[in-house]
């Protein structure tokens, strides 16, 4: 297993063998988790801190479980309600963490680049758990693993990522990962929610959802933040659902065996119809959560190899 | 004060086109003579320039000095130190301070504080609107009498077309221009980088480069109906330069400047969220940078300003979108400009003219030229001597240089203000 960096801050810049190795390792953790066995010696004596500047239940819990299954001491810090509001800066937080001898630091922050800034100041290996509108690398890994388990490969697949691409870190990480692995990636959404020069990222841009879904193997929906409507980027939830919400009629344009994904939490009736979200064969949303734990175990595993042996 | 003769110099005077070996005689704070074959009068101090370049002291068309209100970032005393080390002898001071320079007493305060430094003249801009808030016009007449050189709201765009129309009309009565921060605010709000592929990859809120061109287009139209003189600050895009070029050809009273980051760096300098390279306007694409270089040469740009915007560590050590925009620019103004000369992009006299004679003409100042009777504001520099820009080691208080780590050729050896040596020696 080769992973070239101390931190996992972004998918952009990783090469196909790094991604493939991470997915293989995650696959083996998925099997281990299903078998009910654990491997609690790998991170024994290591401290993992979940530093969340934004609320998150799913991602934080997933990292917590991953850390515990590998034997780490896991501490959750939700900073949105504590010292940062009292004027403590991000870098003050970094020196606090250094003093606590944290080994692995999982960071979620509302600002793009915040984990990168922290990584320059802390001794720990930093894992980006979502920064602003930049990246969410472990989400892309778990999405790729889920796709691979269903389709057997990533190369050559048509993947349509739909909705608010402009403000989505999930979309960016997925675009980087899937284009690197040879998938044909489309982004689908109204022009106000497509970022500038999106096609320069190696994707095809669609504003018509049926055209965007035509022949797709994978349909990946994104969460539409409510504030996008108050900001005027889309006029209303009902108009958005009419043109860009995933329902049976639009999904019929994708391949008959296509799978439907969503990073959660879902806005039912805004970007996805409940009948699709809960579809027994097409929806793999529950499996994404399962693969999330496995992928995060794989990431903790490879980053632990780079840690100094100080225990 | 005894006379001083600077001998063995390469005299560079953009106003007259002089580029020749010679000497320069300083007497009573003025240039008494300059040229070849001068000999030292009885009792004169002699400075051997050893072949280095002697040029008029630089006139910085736009800088924020931290006073009043942001003395933790920069003070007039610390900025004067950086200016002297950078060969700058005149600074035009922006009015968007706290309080804003919208009162005649504040204008005289800045002027007097400049005199007290003994090393740099401070020429304040008056606020274009009360409090630089963009609503009611400031008292142009009274501010002008107190010494305001022109009017601007500094880094805040005059957003209302009606306010801009009134300002450009009314300022005509007092012979002053209105300087605009050309950026349509409703398109720039919340933005941190130039909209495009890089901002998309970094997940940063973008500002479309068209925000500059559309404000320039609007204000040119207002200049046309009012006959007023509009000056555009820190032009950074090809589209805006094309509009200004056409307006000048039409004969309108339109001028502009740029700042070194816009002809020396492009947007890739923000790299891995480097906040020292976060500026307003944001750094642009390579094609825009090249257009700025071309406009330095063809005369479309009237001056190079430092656009000095002091920031402290707490302003900059933040995630990119939350960090303050602005870069320190006094100490690097000459060196970064000379980099274009060394690259062969801009002739030496053209480059120096943008830092001396042309801003002097714009503001009708006596300095900025090597002429008998002109103030002896001078800079002596070695054009090839290298140095490295290192944040933390720059003269002055503000260390937020977007050029941190950049190697430069062109080192100031001495600066004279009104005949008195204020740096080097």
XYZ file of C-alpha atoms in Angstrom:
736
model
C 0.000 0.000 0.000
C 1.522 3.295 -1.047
C 0.079 6.592 0.031
C 2.354 9.523 -0.701
C 1.286 12.150 1.832
C 1.121 12.849 5.525
C -2.432 14.212 5.315
C -5.582 13.621 3.307
C -6.667 17.137 2.387
C -8.024 16.620 -1.120
C -8.648 14.063 -3.817
C -7.226 16.421 -6.446
C -3.627 15.437 -7.028
C -3.986 11.759 -6.050
C -3.041 9.301 -8.766
C -4.986 6.215 -9.886
C -2.839 3.674 -7.963
C -3.242 5.628 -4.696
C -7.003 5.690 -5.116
C -7.227 2.048 -6.202
C -5.132 0.919 -3.218
C -7.281 2.907 -0.808
C -10.439 1.386 -2.283
C -8.988 -2.151 -2.082
C -8.079 -1.644 1.553
C -11.523 -0.175 2.267
C -13.120 -3.178 0.591
C -11.282 -5.499 2.957
C -12.458 -3.406 5.933
C -16.018 -3.615 4.603
C -15.734 -7.415 4.699
C -14.192 -7.336 8.161
C -16.984 -5.106 9.446
C -19.629 -7.408 8.032
C -17.938 -10.408 9.661
C -18.287 -8.704 13.037
C -14.563 -8.965 13.768
C -12.438 -5.997 14.788
C -8.796 -5.042 14.546
C -8.271 -3.039 17.675
C -4.474 -3.114 17.803
C -3.736 -0.967 14.740
C -4.361 2.422 16.361
C -3.928 1.310 19.957
C -2.637 4.208 22.032
C -3.305 6.710 19.254
C -5.490 9.739 19.768
C -7.973 10.699 17.098
C -9.725 14.024 17.490
C -12.863 14.823 15.531
C -12.726 18.609 15.225
C -16.018 19.772 13.769
C -16.628 23.457 13.164
C -19.875 22.629 11.389
C -22.651 20.409 12.613
C -22.544 16.885 11.280
C -23.945 13.720 12.702
C -23.261 11.245 9.949
C -19.640 12.038 9.084
C -18.564 12.541 12.676
C -20.162 9.305 13.804
C -18.615 7.471 10.882
C -15.102 8.669 11.758
C -15.726 7.923 15.420
C -16.742 4.362 14.644
C -13.818 3.907 12.247
C -11.351 5.120 14.851
C -12.816 2.938 17.590
C -12.871 -0.173 15.427
C -9.123 0.317 14.889
C -8.482 0.839 18.582
C -7.859 4.587 18.724
C -8.887 6.828 21.591
C -11.492 9.036 19.949
C -12.436 12.478 21.195
C -15.113 14.653 19.645
C -14.735 18.418 19.716
C -17.635 20.426 18.401
C -16.146 23.848 18.169
C -19.046 25.670 16.628
C -20.461 26.207 20.081
C -17.304 26.656 22.110
C -14.082 28.613 22.022
C -14.090 29.813 18.435
C -17.113 31.881 19.302
C -15.107 33.452 22.094
C -12.542 34.794 19.640
C -10.096 31.893 19.611
C -8.626 31.581 16.157
C -8.147 28.454 14.128
C -4.432 28.625 14.872
C -4.988 28.958 18.618
C -6.978 25.752 18.308
C -4.012 24.191 16.498
C -1.618 24.921 19.331
C -4.125 23.524 21.824
C -4.272 20.306 19.801
C -0.486 20.095 19.616
C -0.330 20.343 23.380
C -2.762 17.413 23.606
C -0.471 15.270 21.388
C -3.191 14.415 18.935
C -2.094 11.844 16.300
C -4.941 12.009 13.816
C -7.065 15.074 13.348
C -10.337 14.917 11.462
C -11.481 18.419 10.519
C -14.697 19.771 9.155
C -14.852 23.523 8.587
C -17.122 25.938 6.752
C -14.217 27.626 4.998
C -12.392 26.233 1.977
C -8.736 25.645 2.806
C -9.152 25.599 6.606
C -7.816 21.990 6.986
C -4.857 22.928 4.781
C -4.106 25.899 7.041
C -4.377 23.694 10.139
C -2.141 21.033 8.601
C 0.650 23.590 8.369
C 0.467 24.208 12.101
C -0.359 20.906 13.797
C 1.840 17.858 14.294
C -1.042 15.460 13.662
C -1.980 13.889 10.345
C -4.974 15.873 9.119
C -8.000 14.381 7.379
C -10.322 16.787 5.639
C -13.890 15.852 6.553
C -15.308 18.600 4.372
C -14.086 22.198 3.944
C -16.380 24.908 2.648
C -17.096 24.396 -1.018
C -13.703 22.803 -1.657
C -13.466 19.037 -1.017
C -14.819 16.139 1.007
C -12.322 13.398 0.114
C -13.663 10.509 2.218
C -17.152 11.024 0.762
C -15.715 10.561 -2.733
C -13.903 7.406 -1.612
C -17.039 5.878 -0.128
C -19.049 6.811 -3.203
C -16.451 5.219 -5.466
C -16.346 2.067 -3.366
C -20.135 1.794 -3.457
C -20.137 2.219 -7.230
C -17.362 -0.315 -7.670
C -19.188 -2.902 -5.606
C -22.251 -2.565 -7.798
C -20.669 -2.064 -11.200
C -17.399 -3.926 -10.754
C -15.372 -0.996 -12.071
C -15.154 2.781 -12.349
C -13.527 3.116 -15.748
C -15.897 3.911 -18.591
C -18.973 4.345 -16.398
C -21.260 7.304 -17.064
C -21.827 9.137 -13.773
C -24.288 12.034 -13.600
C -23.824 14.341 -10.584
C -26.969 16.439 -10.192
C -28.037 19.569 -8.376
C -26.050 22.284 -6.639
C -22.604 21.632 -8.081
C -21.328 25.167 -7.400
C -21.511 24.946 -3.617
C -20.784 21.239 -3.277
C -17.537 19.893 -1.884
C -18.939 16.410 -2.468
C -19.266 17.170 -6.173
C -15.710 18.489 -6.464
C -14.141 15.480 -4.736
C -16.237 13.091 -6.782
C -15.371 14.843 -10.038
C -11.656 14.627 -9.250
C -11.793 10.994 -8.157
C -14.024 9.682 -10.920
C -12.297 11.535 -13.777
C -8.943 10.319 -12.420
C -10.255 6.740 -12.489
C -11.566 7.030 -16.043
C -15.303 7.492 -15.507
C -17.242 9.781 -17.822
C -18.594 12.419 -15.484
C -21.497 14.732 -16.191
C -22.669 17.577 -13.998
C -26.328 18.472 -14.237
C -28.007 21.561 -12.828
C -29.317 25.042 -13.559
C -26.590 27.450 -14.790
C -26.735 29.392 -11.504
C -25.614 26.273 -9.617
C -22.809 25.207 -11.991
C -19.390 26.670 -11.075
C -17.407 28.813 -13.496
C -15.336 26.890 -16.044
C -16.723 23.553 -14.803
C -15.870 21.878 -18.083
C -12.194 22.595 -17.354
C -12.454 19.962 -14.623
C -12.978 17.332 -17.302
C -16.755 16.998 -17.046
C -19.643 17.485 -19.436
C -22.167 20.129 -18.349
C -25.941 19.638 -18.754
C -28.782 21.984 -17.887
C -31.481 19.564 -18.999
C -31.776 16.725 -16.543
C -33.267 14.160 -18.902
C -30.443 14.698 -21.382
C -27.943 14.571 -18.526
C -29.301 11.281 -17.241
C -29.582 9.599 -20.646
C -27.607 6.376 -20.544
C -26.155 7.023 -17.082
C -24.881 4.103 -14.997
C -24.858 6.133 -11.788
C -27.102 9.018 -10.719
C -25.626 10.964 -7.848
C -27.900 13.515 -6.242
C -26.645 16.400 -4.084
C -28.289 18.179 -1.225
C -29.743 21.595 -2.081
C -29.112 24.004 0.778
C -32.203 26.000 1.666
C -30.219 29.247 1.631
C -29.655 28.885 -2.115
C -33.288 29.739 -2.576
C -33.195 32.766 -0.290
C -30.057 33.839 -2.191
C -32.028 33.863 -5.406
C -29.995 31.194 -7.187
C -33.169 29.178 -7.699
C -36.616 30.737 -7.456
C -38.387 28.077 -5.393
C -38.199 24.515 -4.114
C -41.148 23.440 -6.251
C -39.566 24.782 -9.428
C -36.280 23.092 -8.557
C -37.993 19.758 -7.934
C -39.945 20.055 -11.172
C -36.820 20.457 -13.296
C -33.959 19.012 -11.254
C -35.531 16.756 -8.617
C -35.058 13.044 -9.190
C -38.330 11.228 -9.745
C -39.265 8.032 -11.576
C -39.920 9.858 -14.828
C -36.489 11.441 -15.017
C -34.752 8.322 -13.723
C -36.315 6.373 -16.613
C -33.809 8.134 -18.906
C -30.863 6.548 -17.123
C -29.856 2.921 -17.738
C -32.377 0.414 -16.376
C -29.790 -0.959 -13.963
C -28.456 2.432 -12.886
C -27.963 3.099 -9.201
C -29.054 6.196 -7.267
C -26.832 7.818 -4.648
C -27.128 10.703 -2.208
C -24.553 11.865 0.369
C -27.302 12.774 2.867
C -29.019 14.283 4.614
C -31.763 14.304 1.996
C -34.380 16.961 1.302
C -37.179 14.652 0.220
C -39.364 16.343 -2.327
C -36.723 18.972 -3.160
C -33.917 17.100 -4.873
C -35.214 13.551 -4.588
C -38.602 11.852 -4.521
C -39.148 9.509 -1.566
C -40.124 6.663 -3.853
C -36.678 6.819 -5.455
C -34.746 7.404 -2.237
C -36.306 4.306 -0.709
C -36.285 2.173 -3.854
C -35.203 -1.346 -2.833
C -32.949 -2.093 -5.826
C -31.970 1.246 -7.358
C -31.176 3.242 -4.224
C -27.791 2.444 -2.611
C -27.982 5.309 -0.118
C -27.883 2.985 2.894
C -24.860 1.146 1.547
C -23.023 4.465 1.117
C -23.206 4.937 4.876
C -21.824 1.425 5.462
C -18.958 2.001 3.029
C -18.249 5.321 4.768
C -17.013 3.555 7.883
C -14.873 1.137 5.829
C -13.283 3.937 3.775
C -12.495 5.984 6.858
C -10.857 2.932 8.449
C -8.714 2.582 5.321
C -7.708 6.246 5.445
C -6.832 6.077 9.143
C -4.858 2.903 8.427
C -2.666 4.417 5.696
C -2.107 7.684 7.543
C -1.143 5.766 10.702
C 1.795 4.281 8.778
C 3.187 7.777 8.397
C 2.964 8.612 12.097
C 6.056 8.682 14.230
C 6.294 5.697 16.545
C 5.919 7.582 19.789
C 3.877 5.079 21.764
C 22.938 73.024 4.828
C 26.079 72.452 2.783
C 25.799 71.632 -0.898
C 25.943 67.992 -1.942
C 27.294 66.763 -5.262
C 26.365 63.259 -6.345
C 28.983 62.289 -8.910
C 29.610 59.392 -11.201
C 25.906 58.574 -11.549
C 23.754 57.304 -14.365
C 21.219 60.138 -14.498
C 17.721 58.958 -15.362
C 15.075 61.608 -15.924
C 11.906 60.310 -17.567
C 10.459 63.847 -17.903
C 13.234 64.926 -20.275
C 14.255 61.513 -21.574
C 17.733 61.872 -20.113
C 19.708 58.669 -19.597
C 23.387 59.620 -19.384
C 26.364 59.615 -17.028
C 26.754 62.757 -14.973
C 26.447 64.475 -11.649
C 23.786 66.307 -9.695
C 24.217 69.247 -7.352
C 21.874 69.745 -4.389
C 21.604 73.225 -2.834
C 19.027 74.458 -0.310
C 16.828 71.412 -0.826
C 16.595 71.943 -4.573
C 18.365 70.559 -7.609
C 20.855 73.333 -8.414
C 22.279 71.665 -11.490
C 22.647 68.318 -13.139
C 24.466 66.915 -16.131
C 27.977 66.080 -17.260
C 31.104 67.958 -16.223
C 29.877 69.359 -12.897
C 32.513 70.027 -10.275
C 32.005 70.236 -6.556
C 31.715 73.794 -5.223
C 33.860 74.805 -2.250
C 32.746 72.951 0.894
C 30.303 70.659 -0.852
C 29.889 67.100 0.342
C 30.580 64.633 -2.444
C 28.775 61.316 -2.861
C 30.330 58.910 -5.347
C 27.475 56.967 -6.947
C 29.952 54.507 -8.500
C 27.881 54.271 -11.647
C 24.540 53.594 -9.936
C 21.266 55.050 -11.224
C 20.074 58.424 -9.936
C 16.421 59.189 -10.574
C 13.698 61.420 -9.147
C 12.300 60.147 -5.845
C 9.244 57.991 -6.435
C 5.730 59.387 -6.195
C 3.364 56.710 -4.902
C -0.086 57.543 -6.233
C -1.957 55.449 -3.718
C -1.237 53.996 -0.281
C -3.076 53.354 2.928
C -0.874 54.142 5.923
C -2.928 52.833 8.829
C -3.378 56.257 10.438
C -5.739 57.255 11.781
C -7.475 54.211 13.193
C -5.376 51.172 12.304
C -2.063 51.933 13.999
C -1.679 48.253 14.881
C -1.127 47.597 11.177
C 1.027 50.557 10.181
C 1.804 54.045 11.375
C 2.929 57.057 9.419
C 6.330 56.738 11.086
C 6.714 53.061 10.137
C 5.419 53.675 6.609
C 7.894 56.545 6.223
C 10.693 54.138 7.093
C 9.499 51.662 4.442
C 9.068 54.460 1.909
C 12.598 55.782 2.441
C 14.016 52.281 2.030
C 11.961 51.918 -1.127
C 13.054 55.233 -2.682
C 9.615 56.835 -2.267
C 9.621 60.535 -1.374
C 5.959 61.418 -1.972
C 2.937 59.329 -0.951
C -0.638 60.102 -1.918
C -2.601 58.893 1.079
C -5.975 57.187 0.822
C -8.843 58.626 2.870
C -10.737 55.463 3.835
C -9.289 55.487 7.324
C -11.080 55.568 10.671
C -12.225 58.299 10.769
C -12.319 58.918 7.031
C -10.494 61.987 5.707
C -13.677 63.928 5.058
C -12.908 66.956 7.177
C -10.431 69.766 6.400
C -8.795 69.357 9.820
C -7.954 65.731 9.030
C -6.438 66.720 5.689
C -4.086 69.175 7.388
C -3.358 66.606 10.088
C -2.068 64.125 7.510
C -0.045 66.788 5.698
C 1.570 67.919 8.947
C 2.327 64.357 9.999
C 4.111 63.919 6.684
C 6.183 67.047 7.260
C 7.106 65.743 10.695
C 8.654 62.612 9.214
C 11.198 64.753 7.351
C 11.544 61.967 4.797
C 8.334 61.734 2.827
C 5.674 64.206 1.737
C 2.159 62.989 2.416
C -0.473 64.283 0.006
C -3.900 63.241 1.232
C -6.885 62.448 -0.905
C -10.132 63.788 0.414
C -13.087 61.458 0.859
C -15.434 61.637 -2.090
C -18.413 61.059 0.177
C -18.955 61.715 3.869
C -17.341 58.908 5.835
C -16.469 57.218 2.501
C -19.971 55.786 2.875
C -21.003 56.443 -0.705
C -23.979 58.721 0.022
C -23.598 62.524 0.414
C -20.699 64.290 -1.294
C -17.903 65.500 0.961
C -16.958 69.199 1.050
C -14.686 69.183 -1.989
C -13.989 72.934 -1.876
C -13.010 73.089 1.767
C -11.029 69.856 1.550
C -9.199 71.117 -1.520
C -8.298 74.371 0.280
C -6.923 72.309 3.146
C -4.676 70.419 0.728
C -6.635 67.458 -0.636
C -5.156 66.478 -4.004
C -8.241 64.697 -5.380
C -11.235 62.716 -4.131
C -11.947 59.039 -3.668
C -13.580 56.601 -1.280
C -10.401 54.509 -1.352
C -10.987 50.779 -1.501
C -14.767 51.288 -1.537
C -16.305 51.693 -4.954
C -18.630 54.644 -5.428
C -21.531 52.352 -6.188
C -24.354 54.706 -7.042
C -24.263 56.065 -10.589
C -26.029 59.201 -9.405
C -23.452 59.866 -6.673
C -20.656 59.339 -9.187
C -22.312 61.746 -11.591
C -22.620 64.420 -8.904
C -19.026 63.895 -7.758
C -17.570 64.117 -11.268
C -19.623 67.245 -12.012
C -18.962 69.053 -8.756
C -15.238 68.265 -8.627
C -14.739 70.197 -11.878
C -15.238 73.438 -9.946
C -12.162 72.638 -7.884
C -9.931 71.160 -10.576
C -9.688 67.714 -9.006
C -10.274 64.231 -10.301
C -12.375 61.488 -8.761
C -10.532 58.221 -8.227
C -12.709 55.133 -8.462
C -12.126 51.618 -7.107
C -13.548 50.062 -10.244
C -15.501 47.051 -9.135
C -19.270 46.596 -9.334
C -19.971 45.861 -5.653
C -23.048 43.696 -6.146
C -20.985 41.296 -8.252
C -17.969 41.401 -5.971
C -19.741 40.895 -2.636
C -18.357 37.928 -0.743
C -15.844 37.102 -3.471
C -12.299 36.061 -2.630
C -10.627 35.265 -5.964
C -11.095 35.839 -9.672
C -13.959 33.699 -10.924
C -12.691 30.890 -13.126
C -11.154 27.455 -13.109
C -8.761 28.057 -10.210
C -11.434 29.505 -7.887
C -13.712 26.604 -8.825
C -11.008 24.063 -7.949
C -10.180 25.756 -4.663
C -13.841 26.115 -3.784
C -13.500 29.869 -3.309
C -16.280 32.357 -4.031
C -15.362 34.088 -7.265
C -15.559 37.645 -8.533
C -16.111 37.855 -12.249
C -13.416 39.954 -13.954
C -16.276 41.704 -15.764
C -17.055 43.488 -12.460
C -14.091 45.760 -13.244
C -14.876 46.439 -16.891
C -18.527 47.237 -16.276
C -17.735 49.828 -13.615
C -15.117 51.366 -15.926
C -17.647 51.444 -18.767
C -20.261 53.083 -16.545
C -17.916 55.748 -15.236
C -16.556 56.553 -18.694
C -20.155 57.204 -19.731
C -20.567 59.488 -16.708
C -17.295 61.282 -17.515
C -18.663 61.874 -20.985
C -21.873 63.540 -19.767
C -20.223 65.548 -16.977
C -16.883 66.495 -18.505
C -15.311 65.449 -15.195
C -11.960 63.695 -14.795
C -12.248 60.104 -13.614
C -9.177 58.161 -12.538
C -9.397 54.379 -12.221
C -7.308 52.730 -9.526
C -5.360 49.456 -9.867
C -6.599 48.378 -13.296
C -6.089 44.643 -13.643
C -7.970 43.374 -16.705
C -7.562 43.582 -20.470
C -11.234 44.447 -20.917
C -11.004 47.517 -18.674
C -7.777 48.649 -20.355
C -9.435 48.444 -23.770
C -12.238 50.700 -22.554
C -9.787 53.218 -21.066
C -7.658 53.205 -24.211
C -10.733 54.001 -26.304
C -11.882 56.737 -23.890
C -8.480 58.397 -24.074
C -8.564 58.249 -27.869
C -11.949 59.921 -27.702
C -10.376 62.760 -25.741
C -12.168 62.173 -22.449
C -10.523 63.074 -19.148
C -9.871 59.478 -18.158
C -6.694 58.213 -16.481
C -5.701 55.097 -14.592
C -2.993 53.355 -12.663
C -2.064 49.835 -11.769
C -0.034 48.230 -8.991
C 2.931 45.820 -9.163
C 0.976 42.658 -8.266
C -1.097 43.039 -11.425
C 1.884 43.015 -13.768
C 4.128 40.693 -11.781
C 1.794 37.966 -10.480
C -1.192 36.054 -11.728
C -3.933 34.199 -9.860
C -1.805 31.088 -9.369
C 0.055 33.019 -6.637
C -2.870 32.250 -4.302
C -1.759 28.624 -4.685
C -2.584 26.586 -1.621
C -4.751 29.336 -0.088
C -1.872 31.827 0.349
C -3.606 34.758 2.003
C -0.737 37.217 1.415
C -1.728 37.015 -2.242
C -5.348 37.883 -1.468
C -5.789 41.360 -2.884
C -8.556 43.682 -3.994
C -9.075 43.458 -6.924
C -8.029 39.796 -6.898
C -5.052 38.581 -8.924
C -6.084 37.762 -12.477
C -5.269 35.329 -15.242
C -1.956 35.300 -17.087
C -3.622 36.847 -20.169
C -4.787 39.817 -18.088
C -1.339 40.207 -16.528
C 0.189 40.415 -19.984
C -2.396 43.003 -21.034
C -1.388 45.153 -18.051
C 2.273 44.914 -19.079
C 1.380 45.997 -22.627
C -0.602 48.959 -21.261
C 2.406 50.092 -19.210
C 4.348 50.373 -22.437
C 1.714 51.899 -24.730
C 0.826 54.702 -22.327
C -2.713 53.619 -21.449
C -1.634 53.336 -17.804
C -0.635 56.700 -16.296
C 1.078 55.555 -13.120
C 2.221 52.607 -11.035
C 1.044 52.894 -7.420
C 2.173 50.729 -4.523
C -1.451 50.181 -3.450
C 0.037 49.622 0.002
C -2.620 48.053 2.240
C -1.080 47.117 5.569
C -2.487 44.026 7.297
C -1.322 42.274 10.417
C -1.016 38.562 11.174
C -4.510 38.358 12.635
C -5.935 39.745 9.383
C -4.118 37.161 7.274
C -3.710 33.941 9.294
C -7.235 32.838 8.524
C -8.975 30.612 5.997
C -8.670 32.359 2.627
C -12.200 33.676 2.235
C -12.149 35.110 5.767
C -8.718 36.731 5.490
C -8.490 40.442 4.709
C -7.521 41.473 1.203
C -4.547 43.767 0.695
C -0.793 43.674 0.303
C 2.127 45.718 1.596
C 3.805 47.464 -1.316
C 6.085 50.340 -0.334
C 9.415 48.540 -0.014
C 8.947 46.512 -3.207
C 7.489 49.181 -5.529
C 10.748 49.928 -7.339
C 12.184 46.404 -7.347
C 9.091 44.724 -8.764
C 8.718 47.451 -11.405
C 12.359 46.960 -12.399
C 11.682 43.246 -12.845
C 9.658 44.172 -15.959
C 12.637 46.225 -17.167
C 15.018 43.318 -16.620
C 12.596 40.989 -18.393
C 12.783 43.270 -21.418
C 9.048 44.052 -21.296
C 9.248 47.750 -20.389
C 12.023 50.271 -21.183
C 13.805 51.739 -18.125
C 12.674 55.339 -18.645
C 9.093 54.282 -19.314
C 9.025 52.272 -16.093
C 10.554 55.070 -14.018
C 8.271 57.623 -15.660
C 5.247 55.718 -14.342
C 6.690 56.132 -10.836
C 7.779 59.783 -11.146
C 7.034 62.228 -13.977
C 3.650 60.859 -14.987
C 2.017 60.887 -11.539
C 3.625 64.344 -11.061
C 1.910 65.551 -14.225
C -1.379 63.996 -13.160
C -1.263 65.915 -9.856
C 0.593 68.984 -11.159
C 3.474 68.526 -8.703
C 6.903 70.226 -8.978
C 8.785 67.072 -7.956
C 9.292 63.940 -10.027
C 11.947 65.333 -12.387
C 15.689 66.005 -12.466
C 15.448 69.668 -13.405
C 17.147 72.798 -12.118
C 14.943 74.315 -9.445
C 12.951 71.161 -8.785
C 12.876 69.766 -5.238
C 15.884 67.546 -4.588
C 13.785 64.395 -4.056
C 16.046 61.641 -5.326
C 16.605 57.921 -5.348
C 19.950 56.263 -6.018
C 19.686 52.586 -6.887
C 21.753 49.763 -8.243
C 19.661 48.278 -11.051
C 21.121 44.751 -10.865
C 21.908 44.147 -7.224
C 19.771 41.267 -5.999
C 17.770 40.845 -2.824
C 15.026 38.608 -1.590
C 11.659 39.774 -0.323
C 11.135 38.200 3.082
C 8.008 38.894 5.101
C 9.149 39.613 8.626
C 12.314 41.378 7.467
C 10.827 44.198 5.403
C 11.257 47.799 6.544
C 8.165 49.262 8.228
C 5.489 47.553 10.233
C 3.325 45.893 7.560
C 4.865 42.621 6.422
C 2.009 41.269 4.298
C 3.856 41.278 0.991
C 2.327 39.297 -1.862
C 5.915 39.035 -3.135
C 7.133 37.126 -0.058
C 9.949 34.836 -1.196
C 10.464 36.608 -4.534
C 14.006 37.375 -5.636
C 14.375 40.882 -7.060
C 17.091 42.775 -8.845
C 17.324 46.477 -8.108
C 18.312 47.749 -4.729
C 17.897 51.264 -3.306
C 21.241 52.651 -2.133
C 20.135 56.109 -1.088
C 17.078 58.325 -0.821
C 17.062 62.120 -0.519
C 14.054 64.205 0.515
C 14.340 67.943 -0.225
C 18.099 67.540 -0.359
C 18.466 65.656 2.917
C 19.605 62.062 2.829
C 16.931 59.942 4.498
C 18.121 56.463 3.561
C 21.505 54.820 2.981
C 24.924 56.324 3.493
